[in-house]
PDB file of C-alpha atoms and ligand atoms in Angstrom:
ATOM      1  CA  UNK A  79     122.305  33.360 -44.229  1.00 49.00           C
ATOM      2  CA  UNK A  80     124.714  30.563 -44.048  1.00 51.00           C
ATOM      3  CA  UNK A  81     126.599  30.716 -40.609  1.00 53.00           C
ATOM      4  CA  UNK A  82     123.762  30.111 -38.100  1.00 55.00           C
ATOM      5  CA  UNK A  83     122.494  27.037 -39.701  1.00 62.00           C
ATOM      6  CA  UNK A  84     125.085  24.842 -38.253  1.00 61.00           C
ATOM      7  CA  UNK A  85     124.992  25.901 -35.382  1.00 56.00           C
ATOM      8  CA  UNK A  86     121.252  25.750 -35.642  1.00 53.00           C
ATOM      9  CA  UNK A  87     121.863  22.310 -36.440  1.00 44.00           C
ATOM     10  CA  UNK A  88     123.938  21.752 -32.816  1.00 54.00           C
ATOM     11  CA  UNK A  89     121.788  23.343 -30.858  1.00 51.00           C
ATOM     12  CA  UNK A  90     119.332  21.243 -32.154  1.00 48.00           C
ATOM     13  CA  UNK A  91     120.883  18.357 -31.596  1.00 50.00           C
ATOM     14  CA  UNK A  92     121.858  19.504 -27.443  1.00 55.00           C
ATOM     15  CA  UNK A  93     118.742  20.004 -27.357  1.00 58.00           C
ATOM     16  CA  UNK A  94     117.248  16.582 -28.756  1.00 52.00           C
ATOM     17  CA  UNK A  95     117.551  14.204 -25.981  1.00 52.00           C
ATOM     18  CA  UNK A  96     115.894  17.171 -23.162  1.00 54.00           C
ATOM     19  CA  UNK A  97     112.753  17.466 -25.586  1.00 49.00           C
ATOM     20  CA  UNK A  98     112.418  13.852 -25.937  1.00 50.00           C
ATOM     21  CA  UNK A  99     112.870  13.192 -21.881  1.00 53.00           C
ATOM     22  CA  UNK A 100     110.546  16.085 -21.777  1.00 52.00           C
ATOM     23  CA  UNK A 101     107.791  14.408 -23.729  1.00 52.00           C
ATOM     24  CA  UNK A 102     108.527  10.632 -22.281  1.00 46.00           C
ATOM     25  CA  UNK A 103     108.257  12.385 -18.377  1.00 47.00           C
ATOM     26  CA  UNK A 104     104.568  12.849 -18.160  1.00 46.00           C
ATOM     27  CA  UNK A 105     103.509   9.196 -19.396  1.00 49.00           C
ATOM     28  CA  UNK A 106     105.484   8.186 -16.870  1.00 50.00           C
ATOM     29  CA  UNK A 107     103.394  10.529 -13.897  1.00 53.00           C
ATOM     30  CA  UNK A 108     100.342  10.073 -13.586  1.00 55.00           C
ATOM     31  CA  UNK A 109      98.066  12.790 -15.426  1.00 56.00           C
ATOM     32  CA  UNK A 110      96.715  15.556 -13.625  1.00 55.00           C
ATOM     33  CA  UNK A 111      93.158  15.132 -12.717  1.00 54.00           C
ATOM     34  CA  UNK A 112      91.596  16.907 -15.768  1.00 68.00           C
ATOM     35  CA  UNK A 113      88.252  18.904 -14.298  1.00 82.00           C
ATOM     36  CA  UNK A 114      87.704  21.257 -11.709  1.00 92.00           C
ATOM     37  CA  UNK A 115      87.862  20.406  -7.899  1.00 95.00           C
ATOM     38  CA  UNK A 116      85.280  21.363  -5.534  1.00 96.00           C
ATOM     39  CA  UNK A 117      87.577  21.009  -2.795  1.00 96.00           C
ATOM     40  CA  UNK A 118      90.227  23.316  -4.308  1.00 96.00           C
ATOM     41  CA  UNK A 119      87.942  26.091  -4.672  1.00 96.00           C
ATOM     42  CA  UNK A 120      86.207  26.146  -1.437  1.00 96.00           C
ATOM     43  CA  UNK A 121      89.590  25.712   0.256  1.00 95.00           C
ATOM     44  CA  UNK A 122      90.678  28.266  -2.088  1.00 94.00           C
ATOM     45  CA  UNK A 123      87.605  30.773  -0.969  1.00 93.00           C
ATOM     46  CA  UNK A 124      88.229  30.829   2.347  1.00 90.00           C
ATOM     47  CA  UNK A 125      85.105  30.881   4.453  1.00 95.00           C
ATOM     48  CA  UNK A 126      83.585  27.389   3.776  1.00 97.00           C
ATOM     49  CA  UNK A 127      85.809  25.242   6.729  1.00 97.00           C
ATOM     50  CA  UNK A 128      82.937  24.389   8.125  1.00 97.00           C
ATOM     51  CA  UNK A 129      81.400  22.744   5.090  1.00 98.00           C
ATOM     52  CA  UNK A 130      84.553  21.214   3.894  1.00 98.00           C
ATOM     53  CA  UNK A 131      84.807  19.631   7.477  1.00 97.00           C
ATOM     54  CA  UNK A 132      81.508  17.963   6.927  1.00 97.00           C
ATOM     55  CA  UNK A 133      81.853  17.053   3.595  1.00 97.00           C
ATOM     56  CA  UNK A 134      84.586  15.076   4.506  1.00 97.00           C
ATOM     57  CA  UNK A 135      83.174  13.637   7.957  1.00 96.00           C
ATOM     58  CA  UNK A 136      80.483  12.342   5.893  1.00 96.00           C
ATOM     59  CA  UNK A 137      82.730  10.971   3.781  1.00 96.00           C
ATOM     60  CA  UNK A 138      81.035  13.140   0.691  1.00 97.00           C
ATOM     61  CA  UNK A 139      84.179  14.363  -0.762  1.00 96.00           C
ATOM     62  CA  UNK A 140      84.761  11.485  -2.806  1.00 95.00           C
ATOM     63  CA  UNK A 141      81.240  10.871  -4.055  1.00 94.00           C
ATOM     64  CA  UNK A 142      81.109  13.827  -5.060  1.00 95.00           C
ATOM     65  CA  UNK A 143      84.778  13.852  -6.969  1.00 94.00           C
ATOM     66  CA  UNK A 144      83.024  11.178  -8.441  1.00 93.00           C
ATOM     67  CA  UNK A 145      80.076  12.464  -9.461  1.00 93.00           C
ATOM     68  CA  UNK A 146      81.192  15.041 -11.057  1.00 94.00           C
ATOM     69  CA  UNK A 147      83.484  13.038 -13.489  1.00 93.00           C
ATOM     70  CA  UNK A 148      80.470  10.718 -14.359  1.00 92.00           C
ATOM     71  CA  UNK A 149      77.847  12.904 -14.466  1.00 90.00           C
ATOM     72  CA  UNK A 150      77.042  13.570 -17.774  1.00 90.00           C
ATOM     73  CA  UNK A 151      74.867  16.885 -16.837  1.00 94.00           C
ATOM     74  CA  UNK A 152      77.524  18.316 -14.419  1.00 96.00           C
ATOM     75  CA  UNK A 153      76.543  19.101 -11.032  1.00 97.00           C
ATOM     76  CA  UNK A 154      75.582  22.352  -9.031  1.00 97.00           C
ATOM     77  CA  UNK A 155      76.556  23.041  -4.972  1.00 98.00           C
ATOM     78  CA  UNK A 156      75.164  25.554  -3.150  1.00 98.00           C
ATOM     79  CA  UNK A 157      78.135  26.376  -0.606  1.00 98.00           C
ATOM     80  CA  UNK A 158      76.736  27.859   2.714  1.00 98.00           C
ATOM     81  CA  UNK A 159      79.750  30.214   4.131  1.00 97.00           C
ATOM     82  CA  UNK A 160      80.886  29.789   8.092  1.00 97.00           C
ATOM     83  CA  UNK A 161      78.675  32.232   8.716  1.00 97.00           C
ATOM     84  CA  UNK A 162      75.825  30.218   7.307  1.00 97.00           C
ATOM     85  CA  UNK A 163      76.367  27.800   9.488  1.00 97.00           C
ATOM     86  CA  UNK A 164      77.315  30.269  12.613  1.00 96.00           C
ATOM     87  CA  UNK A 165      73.993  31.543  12.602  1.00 95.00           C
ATOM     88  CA  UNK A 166      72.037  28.405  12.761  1.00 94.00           C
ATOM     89  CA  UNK A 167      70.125  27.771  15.844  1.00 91.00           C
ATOM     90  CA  UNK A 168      72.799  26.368  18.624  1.00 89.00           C
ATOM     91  CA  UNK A 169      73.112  22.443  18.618  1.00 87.00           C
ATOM     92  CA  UNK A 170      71.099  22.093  15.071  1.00 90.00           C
ATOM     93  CA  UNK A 171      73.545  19.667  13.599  1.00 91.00           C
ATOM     94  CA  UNK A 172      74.486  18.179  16.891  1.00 91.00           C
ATOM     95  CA  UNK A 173      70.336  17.347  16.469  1.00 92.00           C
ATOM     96  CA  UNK A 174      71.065  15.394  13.164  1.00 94.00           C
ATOM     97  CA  UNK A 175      71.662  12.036  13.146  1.00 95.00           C
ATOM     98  CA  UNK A 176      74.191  11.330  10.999  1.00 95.00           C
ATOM     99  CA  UNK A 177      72.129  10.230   7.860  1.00 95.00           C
ATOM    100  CA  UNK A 178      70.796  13.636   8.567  1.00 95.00           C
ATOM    101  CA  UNK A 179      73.637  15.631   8.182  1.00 96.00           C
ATOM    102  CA  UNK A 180      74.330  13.357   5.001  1.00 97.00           C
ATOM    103  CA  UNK A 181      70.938  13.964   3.831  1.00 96.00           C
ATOM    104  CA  UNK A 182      70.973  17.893   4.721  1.00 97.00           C
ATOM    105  CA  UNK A 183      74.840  18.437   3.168  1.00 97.00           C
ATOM    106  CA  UNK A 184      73.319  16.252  -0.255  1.00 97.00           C
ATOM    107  CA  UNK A 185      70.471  18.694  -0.730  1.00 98.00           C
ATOM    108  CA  UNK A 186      72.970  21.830  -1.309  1.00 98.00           C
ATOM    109  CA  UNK A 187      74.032  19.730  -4.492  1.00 98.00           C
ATOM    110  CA  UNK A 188      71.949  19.154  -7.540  1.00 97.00           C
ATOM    111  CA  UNK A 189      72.925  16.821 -10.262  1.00 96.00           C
ATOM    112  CA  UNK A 190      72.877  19.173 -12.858  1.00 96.00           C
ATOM    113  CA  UNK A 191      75.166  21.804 -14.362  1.00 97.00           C
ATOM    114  CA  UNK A 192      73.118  25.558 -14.123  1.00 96.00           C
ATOM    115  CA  UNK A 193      74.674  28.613 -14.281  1.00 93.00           C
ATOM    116  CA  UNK A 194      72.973  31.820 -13.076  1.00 88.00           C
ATOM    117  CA  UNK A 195      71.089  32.522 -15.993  1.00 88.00           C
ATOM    118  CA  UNK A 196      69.684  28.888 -16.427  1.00 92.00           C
ATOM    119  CA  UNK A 197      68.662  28.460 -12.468  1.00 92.00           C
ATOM    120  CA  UNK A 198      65.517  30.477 -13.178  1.00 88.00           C
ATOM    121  CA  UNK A 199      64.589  28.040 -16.033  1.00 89.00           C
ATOM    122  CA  UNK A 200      64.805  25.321 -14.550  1.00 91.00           C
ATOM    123  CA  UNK A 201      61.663  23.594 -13.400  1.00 92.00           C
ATOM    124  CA  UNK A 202      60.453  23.349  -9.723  1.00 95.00           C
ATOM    125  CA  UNK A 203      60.679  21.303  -8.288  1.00 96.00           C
ATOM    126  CA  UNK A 204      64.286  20.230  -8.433  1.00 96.00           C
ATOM    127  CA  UNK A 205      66.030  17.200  -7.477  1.00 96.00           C
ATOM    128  CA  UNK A 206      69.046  17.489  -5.171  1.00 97.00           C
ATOM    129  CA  UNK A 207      71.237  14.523  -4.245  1.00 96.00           C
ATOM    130  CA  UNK A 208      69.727  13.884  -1.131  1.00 96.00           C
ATOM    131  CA  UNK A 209      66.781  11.148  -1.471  1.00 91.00           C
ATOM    132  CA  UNK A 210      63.645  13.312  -0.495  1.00 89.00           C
ATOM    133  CA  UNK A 211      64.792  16.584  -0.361  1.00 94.00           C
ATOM    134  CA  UNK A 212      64.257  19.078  -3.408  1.00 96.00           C
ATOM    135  CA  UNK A 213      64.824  22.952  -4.202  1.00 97.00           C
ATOM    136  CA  UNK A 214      63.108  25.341  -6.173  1.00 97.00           C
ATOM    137  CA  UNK A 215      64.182  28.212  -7.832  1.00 96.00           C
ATOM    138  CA  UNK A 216      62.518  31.536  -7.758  1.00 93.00           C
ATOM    139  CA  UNK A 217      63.248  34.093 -10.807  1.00 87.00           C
ATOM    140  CA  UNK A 218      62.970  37.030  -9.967  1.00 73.00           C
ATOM    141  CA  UNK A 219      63.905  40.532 -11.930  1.00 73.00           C
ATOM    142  CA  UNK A 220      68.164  39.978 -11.951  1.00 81.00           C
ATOM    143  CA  UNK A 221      67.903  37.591  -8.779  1.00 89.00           C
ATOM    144  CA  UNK A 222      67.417  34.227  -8.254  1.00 93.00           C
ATOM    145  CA  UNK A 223      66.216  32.576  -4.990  1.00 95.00           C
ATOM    146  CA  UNK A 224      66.970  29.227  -3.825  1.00 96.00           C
ATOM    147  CA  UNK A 225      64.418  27.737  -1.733  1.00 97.00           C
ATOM    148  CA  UNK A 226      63.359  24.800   1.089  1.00 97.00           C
ATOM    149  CA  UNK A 227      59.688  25.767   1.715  1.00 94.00           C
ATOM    150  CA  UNK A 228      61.553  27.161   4.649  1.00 94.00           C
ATOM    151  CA  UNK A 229      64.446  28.399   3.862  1.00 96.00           C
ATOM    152  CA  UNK A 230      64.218  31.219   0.698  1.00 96.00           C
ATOM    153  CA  UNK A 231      67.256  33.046   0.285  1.00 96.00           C
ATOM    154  CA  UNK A 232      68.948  34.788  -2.828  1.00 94.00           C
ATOM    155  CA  UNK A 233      72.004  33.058  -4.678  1.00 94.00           C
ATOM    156  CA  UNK A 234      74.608  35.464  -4.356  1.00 80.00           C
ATOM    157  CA  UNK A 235      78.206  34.806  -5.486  1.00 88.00           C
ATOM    158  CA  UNK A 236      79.392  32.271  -7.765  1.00 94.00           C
ATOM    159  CA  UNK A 237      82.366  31.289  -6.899  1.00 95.00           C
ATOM    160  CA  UNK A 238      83.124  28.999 -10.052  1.00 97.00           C
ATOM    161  CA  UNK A 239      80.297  28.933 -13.127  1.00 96.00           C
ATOM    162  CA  UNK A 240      82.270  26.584 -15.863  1.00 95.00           C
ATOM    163  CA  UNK A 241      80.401  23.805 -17.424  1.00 94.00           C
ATOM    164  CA  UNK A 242      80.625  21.336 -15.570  1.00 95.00           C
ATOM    165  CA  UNK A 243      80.926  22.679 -12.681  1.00 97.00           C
ATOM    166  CA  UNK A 244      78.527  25.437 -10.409  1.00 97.00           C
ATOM    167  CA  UNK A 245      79.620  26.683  -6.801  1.00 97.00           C
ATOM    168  CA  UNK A 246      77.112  29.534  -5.435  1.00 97.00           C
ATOM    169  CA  UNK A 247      77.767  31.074  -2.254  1.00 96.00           C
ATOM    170  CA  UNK A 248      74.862  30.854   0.130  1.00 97.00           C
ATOM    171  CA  UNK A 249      74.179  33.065   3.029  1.00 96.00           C
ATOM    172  CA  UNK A 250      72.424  30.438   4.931  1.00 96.00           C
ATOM    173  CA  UNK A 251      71.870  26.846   5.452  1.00 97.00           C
ATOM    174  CA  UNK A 252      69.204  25.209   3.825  1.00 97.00           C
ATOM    175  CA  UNK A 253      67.132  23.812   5.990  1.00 95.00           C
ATOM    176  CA  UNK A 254      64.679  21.248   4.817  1.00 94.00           C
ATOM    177  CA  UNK A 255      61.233  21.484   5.793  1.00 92.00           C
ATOM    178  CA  UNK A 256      61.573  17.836   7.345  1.00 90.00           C
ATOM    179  CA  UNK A 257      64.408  18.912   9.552  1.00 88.00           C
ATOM    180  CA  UNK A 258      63.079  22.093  10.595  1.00 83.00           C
ATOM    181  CA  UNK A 259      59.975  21.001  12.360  1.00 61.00           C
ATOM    182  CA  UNK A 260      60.784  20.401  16.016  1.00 51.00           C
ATOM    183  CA  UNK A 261      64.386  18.750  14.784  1.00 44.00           C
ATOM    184  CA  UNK A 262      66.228  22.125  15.624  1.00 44.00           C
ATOM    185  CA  UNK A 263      65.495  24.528  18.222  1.00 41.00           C
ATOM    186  CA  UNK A 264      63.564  27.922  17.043  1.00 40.00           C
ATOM    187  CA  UNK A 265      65.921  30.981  17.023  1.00 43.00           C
ATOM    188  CA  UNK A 266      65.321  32.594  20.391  1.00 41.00           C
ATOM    189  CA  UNK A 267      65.070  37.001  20.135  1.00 42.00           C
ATOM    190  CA  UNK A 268      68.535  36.423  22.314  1.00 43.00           C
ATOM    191  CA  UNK A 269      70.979  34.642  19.368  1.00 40.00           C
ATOM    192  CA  UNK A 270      73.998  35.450  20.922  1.00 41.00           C
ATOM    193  CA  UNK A 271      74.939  32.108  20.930  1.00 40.00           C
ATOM    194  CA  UNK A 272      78.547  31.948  19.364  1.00 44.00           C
ATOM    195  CA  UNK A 273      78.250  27.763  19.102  1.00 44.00           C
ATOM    196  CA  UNK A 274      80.281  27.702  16.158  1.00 42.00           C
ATOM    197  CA  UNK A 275      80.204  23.412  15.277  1.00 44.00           C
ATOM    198  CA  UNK A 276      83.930  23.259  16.338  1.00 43.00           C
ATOM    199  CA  UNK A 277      85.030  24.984  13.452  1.00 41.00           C
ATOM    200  CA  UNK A 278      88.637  24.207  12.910  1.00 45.00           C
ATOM    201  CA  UNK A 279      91.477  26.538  14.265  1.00 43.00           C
ATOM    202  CA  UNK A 280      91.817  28.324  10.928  1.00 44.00           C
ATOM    203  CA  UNK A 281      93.749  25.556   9.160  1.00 41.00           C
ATOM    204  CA  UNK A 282      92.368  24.529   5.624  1.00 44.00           C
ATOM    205  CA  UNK A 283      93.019  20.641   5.052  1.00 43.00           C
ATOM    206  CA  UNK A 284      96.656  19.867   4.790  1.00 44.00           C
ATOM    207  CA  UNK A 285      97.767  21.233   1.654  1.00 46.00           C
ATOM    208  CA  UNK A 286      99.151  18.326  -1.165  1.00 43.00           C
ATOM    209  CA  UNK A 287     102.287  19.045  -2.520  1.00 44.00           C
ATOM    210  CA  UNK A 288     103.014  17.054  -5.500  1.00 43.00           C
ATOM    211  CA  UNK A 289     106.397  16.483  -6.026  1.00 42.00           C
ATOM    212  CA  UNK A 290     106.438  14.514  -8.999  1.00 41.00           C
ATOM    213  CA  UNK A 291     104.414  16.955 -11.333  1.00 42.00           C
ATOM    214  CA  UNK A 292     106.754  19.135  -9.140  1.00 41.00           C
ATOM    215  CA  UNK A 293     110.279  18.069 -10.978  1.00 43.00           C
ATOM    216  CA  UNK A 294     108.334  17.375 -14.370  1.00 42.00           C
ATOM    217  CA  UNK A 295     107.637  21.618 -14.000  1.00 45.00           C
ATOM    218  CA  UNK A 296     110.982  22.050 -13.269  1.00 46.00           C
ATOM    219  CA  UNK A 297     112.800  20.097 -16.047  1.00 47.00           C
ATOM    220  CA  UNK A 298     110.318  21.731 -18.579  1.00 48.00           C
ATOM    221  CA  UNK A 299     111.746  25.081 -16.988  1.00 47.00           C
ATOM    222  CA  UNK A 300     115.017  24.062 -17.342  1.00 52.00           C
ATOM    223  CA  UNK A 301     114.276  23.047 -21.114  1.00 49.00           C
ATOM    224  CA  UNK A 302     112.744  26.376 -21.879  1.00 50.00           C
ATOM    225  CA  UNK A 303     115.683  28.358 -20.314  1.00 52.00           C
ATOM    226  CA  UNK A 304     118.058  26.315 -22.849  1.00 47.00           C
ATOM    227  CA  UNK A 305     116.042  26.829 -25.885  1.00 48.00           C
ATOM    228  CA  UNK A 306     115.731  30.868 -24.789  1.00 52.00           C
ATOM    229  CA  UNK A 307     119.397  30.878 -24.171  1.00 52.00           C
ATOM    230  CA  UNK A 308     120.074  29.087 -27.860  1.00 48.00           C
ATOM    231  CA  UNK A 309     118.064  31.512 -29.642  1.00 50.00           C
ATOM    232  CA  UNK A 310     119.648  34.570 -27.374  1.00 55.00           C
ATOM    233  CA  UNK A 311     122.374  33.050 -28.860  1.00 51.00           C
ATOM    234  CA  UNK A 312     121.280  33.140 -32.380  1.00 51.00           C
ATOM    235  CA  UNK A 313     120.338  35.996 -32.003  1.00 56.00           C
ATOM    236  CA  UNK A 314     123.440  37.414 -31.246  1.00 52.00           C
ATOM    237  CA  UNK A 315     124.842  36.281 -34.335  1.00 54.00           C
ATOM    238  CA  UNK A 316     122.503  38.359 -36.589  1.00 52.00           C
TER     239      UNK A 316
HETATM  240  C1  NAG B 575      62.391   8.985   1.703  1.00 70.69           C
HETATM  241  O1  NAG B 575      60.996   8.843   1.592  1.00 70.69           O
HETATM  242  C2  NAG B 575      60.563   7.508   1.588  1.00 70.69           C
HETATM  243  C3  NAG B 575      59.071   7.504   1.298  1.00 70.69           C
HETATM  244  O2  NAG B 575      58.437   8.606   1.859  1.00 70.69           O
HETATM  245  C4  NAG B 575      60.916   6.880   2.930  1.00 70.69           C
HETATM  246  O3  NAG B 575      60.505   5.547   2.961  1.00 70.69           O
HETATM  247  C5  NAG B 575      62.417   6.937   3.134  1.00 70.69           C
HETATM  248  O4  NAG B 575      62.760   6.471   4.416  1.00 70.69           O
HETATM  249  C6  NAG B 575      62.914   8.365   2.972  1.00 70.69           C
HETATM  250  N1  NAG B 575      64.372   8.368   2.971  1.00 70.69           N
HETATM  251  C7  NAG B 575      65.080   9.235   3.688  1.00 70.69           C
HETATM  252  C8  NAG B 575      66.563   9.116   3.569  1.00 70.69           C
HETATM  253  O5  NAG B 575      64.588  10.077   4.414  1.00 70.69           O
HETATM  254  C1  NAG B 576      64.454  36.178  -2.084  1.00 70.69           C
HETATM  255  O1  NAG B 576      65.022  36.188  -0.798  1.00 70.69           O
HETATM  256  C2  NAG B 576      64.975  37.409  -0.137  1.00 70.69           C
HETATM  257  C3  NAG B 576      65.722  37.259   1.178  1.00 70.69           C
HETATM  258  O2  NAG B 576      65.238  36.165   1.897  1.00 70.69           O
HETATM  259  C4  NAG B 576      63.532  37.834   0.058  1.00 70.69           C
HETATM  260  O3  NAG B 576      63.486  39.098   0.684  1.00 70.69           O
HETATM  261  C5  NAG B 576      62.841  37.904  -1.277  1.00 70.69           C
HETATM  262  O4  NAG B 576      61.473  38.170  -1.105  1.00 70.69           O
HETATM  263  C6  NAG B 576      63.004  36.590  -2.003  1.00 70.69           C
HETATM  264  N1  NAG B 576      62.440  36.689  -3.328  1.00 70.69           N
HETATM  265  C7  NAG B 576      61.534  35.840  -3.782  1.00 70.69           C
HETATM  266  C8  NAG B 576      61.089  36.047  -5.192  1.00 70.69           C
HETATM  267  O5  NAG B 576      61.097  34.936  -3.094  1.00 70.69           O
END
C-alpha cells in the first residue's frame, strides 16, 4: 500500500504544529482543580440554597475547599435540604450568634471519608469539625442514623460517595444538644410558620464561566475535527 503513505506523511506534518500548540496550551492555563467540589454538587442538586448561603456567609466555603485537599482521610458533609432548614422552629438561626451558626454548620462535616457502608462502623462518638460538637452513628438493619442526642434522623441520599469525598442528604438540621436547650424556641402544635431564613430568590451563586479552559476545549475540538477529516480522507483512498 504505497499511495497513502505520503500523504500520510503531509497530513502529518499539517497536523504537527496544532498537536504541539495543543500540548504547550494547558501549561500555559492554569490546571483544573483536580478533586471534587462541594459547592458544585450542592449547587448542582438543587435544594441546598440555603446551606450554600451560609456556608459562604460564614465564610466556610474555603476552609472547607481546603480541607478537603489536605485532609489526608477525606471528609464527610451531611447536607440538610431547604426543607431542613424550612422546618426549623421560626427565628432558630436568627438565635445563633454567629460563632453559633459557624459552630452548628461545622458539625454537619466530619473529617473523615465514610461511605454508607462504613458510617455504621465507625465508632461513637464521632468528631465533627465544630470544636465540641460530635455525632454518632446508629446501624441499623440497611439504615443508618445520624444523631445529636437530639436530633436522630436516617441518612438518606448520597448525593456524591467517591473517596474523598461524602455528601448525604439530610432531612433535618442537626441540632446540637447545646443549642437546643432554651437557644431555639420549641415547635409550637401550630408550625405554620413559613420563616424561610431569606432564602434566596431561586438563583444558585453566579455561575463561573471559564473562558480560558473554554478556548483550550475548543482548539482541541478543532484539532480532532482535522485529524477525523484526514483519516475520512484516507479513508477514501482505500
Ligand atoms: C468548647 O468546650 C470548652 C470546654 O468545655 C470551652 O471552654 C469552649 O468555650 C468551647 N468552645 C466552643 C466553641 O463552644
Ligand atoms: C432512625 O430515625 C428514624 C426517624 O427519626 C427513627 O424512627 C428510628 O427509630 C431511628 N433508628 C434508630 C436505630 O435510632
Amino acid at each position: 500500500m504505497s499511495p497513502p503513505t505520503p500523504l500520510l506523511c503531509t497530513l502529518v506534518l499539517l497536523a504537527l504544529p496544532f498537536l504541539l500548540e495543543a500540548q504547550g496550551t494547558p501549561a500555559a492555563s492554569p490546571a483544573p482543580a483536580a478533586g471534587p467540589d462541594p459547592v458544585a454538587i450542592l449547587q448542582g442538586a438543587r435544594q441546598y440554597s440555603t446551606l450554600l448561603q451560609l456556608l459562604t456567609t460564614r465564610n466556610l466555603v474555603e476552609e472547607i475547599g481546603n480541607l478537603l485537599k489536605n485532609n489526608r482521610d477525606g471528609l464527610t458533609i451531611f447536607a440538610p435540604t431547604d426543607n431542613a432548614f424550612n422546618n426549623l422552629p421560626p427565628g432558630t438561626l436568627n438565635l445563633l450568634s454567629p460563632d453559633q451558626q459557624t459552630q452548628l454548620l461545622l458539625l454537619h462535616v466530619v473529617g473523615k471519608y465514610y461511605s454508607k457502608d462504613t458510617l455504621s462502623t465507625a465508632s461513637n462518638p464521632v468528631r465533627t469539625l465544630a470544636t465540641n460538637y460530635t455525632l454518632n452513628f446508629i446501624g441499623g438493619n440497611n439504615q443508618v442514623n445520624v444523631s445529636t442526642g437530639v436530633v436522630n434522623i436516617p441518612v438518606n441520599n448520597e448525593l456524591y460517595v467517591k473517596s474523598p469525598l461524602a455528601i448525604f442528604s439530610i432531612d433535618s438540621v442537626l441540632i446540637p444538644p447545646a443549642l437546643a436547650g432554651g437557644k431555639a424556641p420549641a415547635p409550637s402544635p401550630s408550625a405554620g410558620g413559613p420563616t424561610a431564613p431569606s432564602t434566596p430568590a431561586e438563583g444558585p451563586t453566579a455561575p463561573t464561566p471559564q473562558p480560558v479552559s473554554g478556548s483550550y476545549r475548543r482548539r482541541r475540538v478543532d484539532w480532532g475535527v482535522l485529524l477525523g477529516a484526514g483519516v475520512a480522507f484516507l479513508g477514501l483512498l482505500r
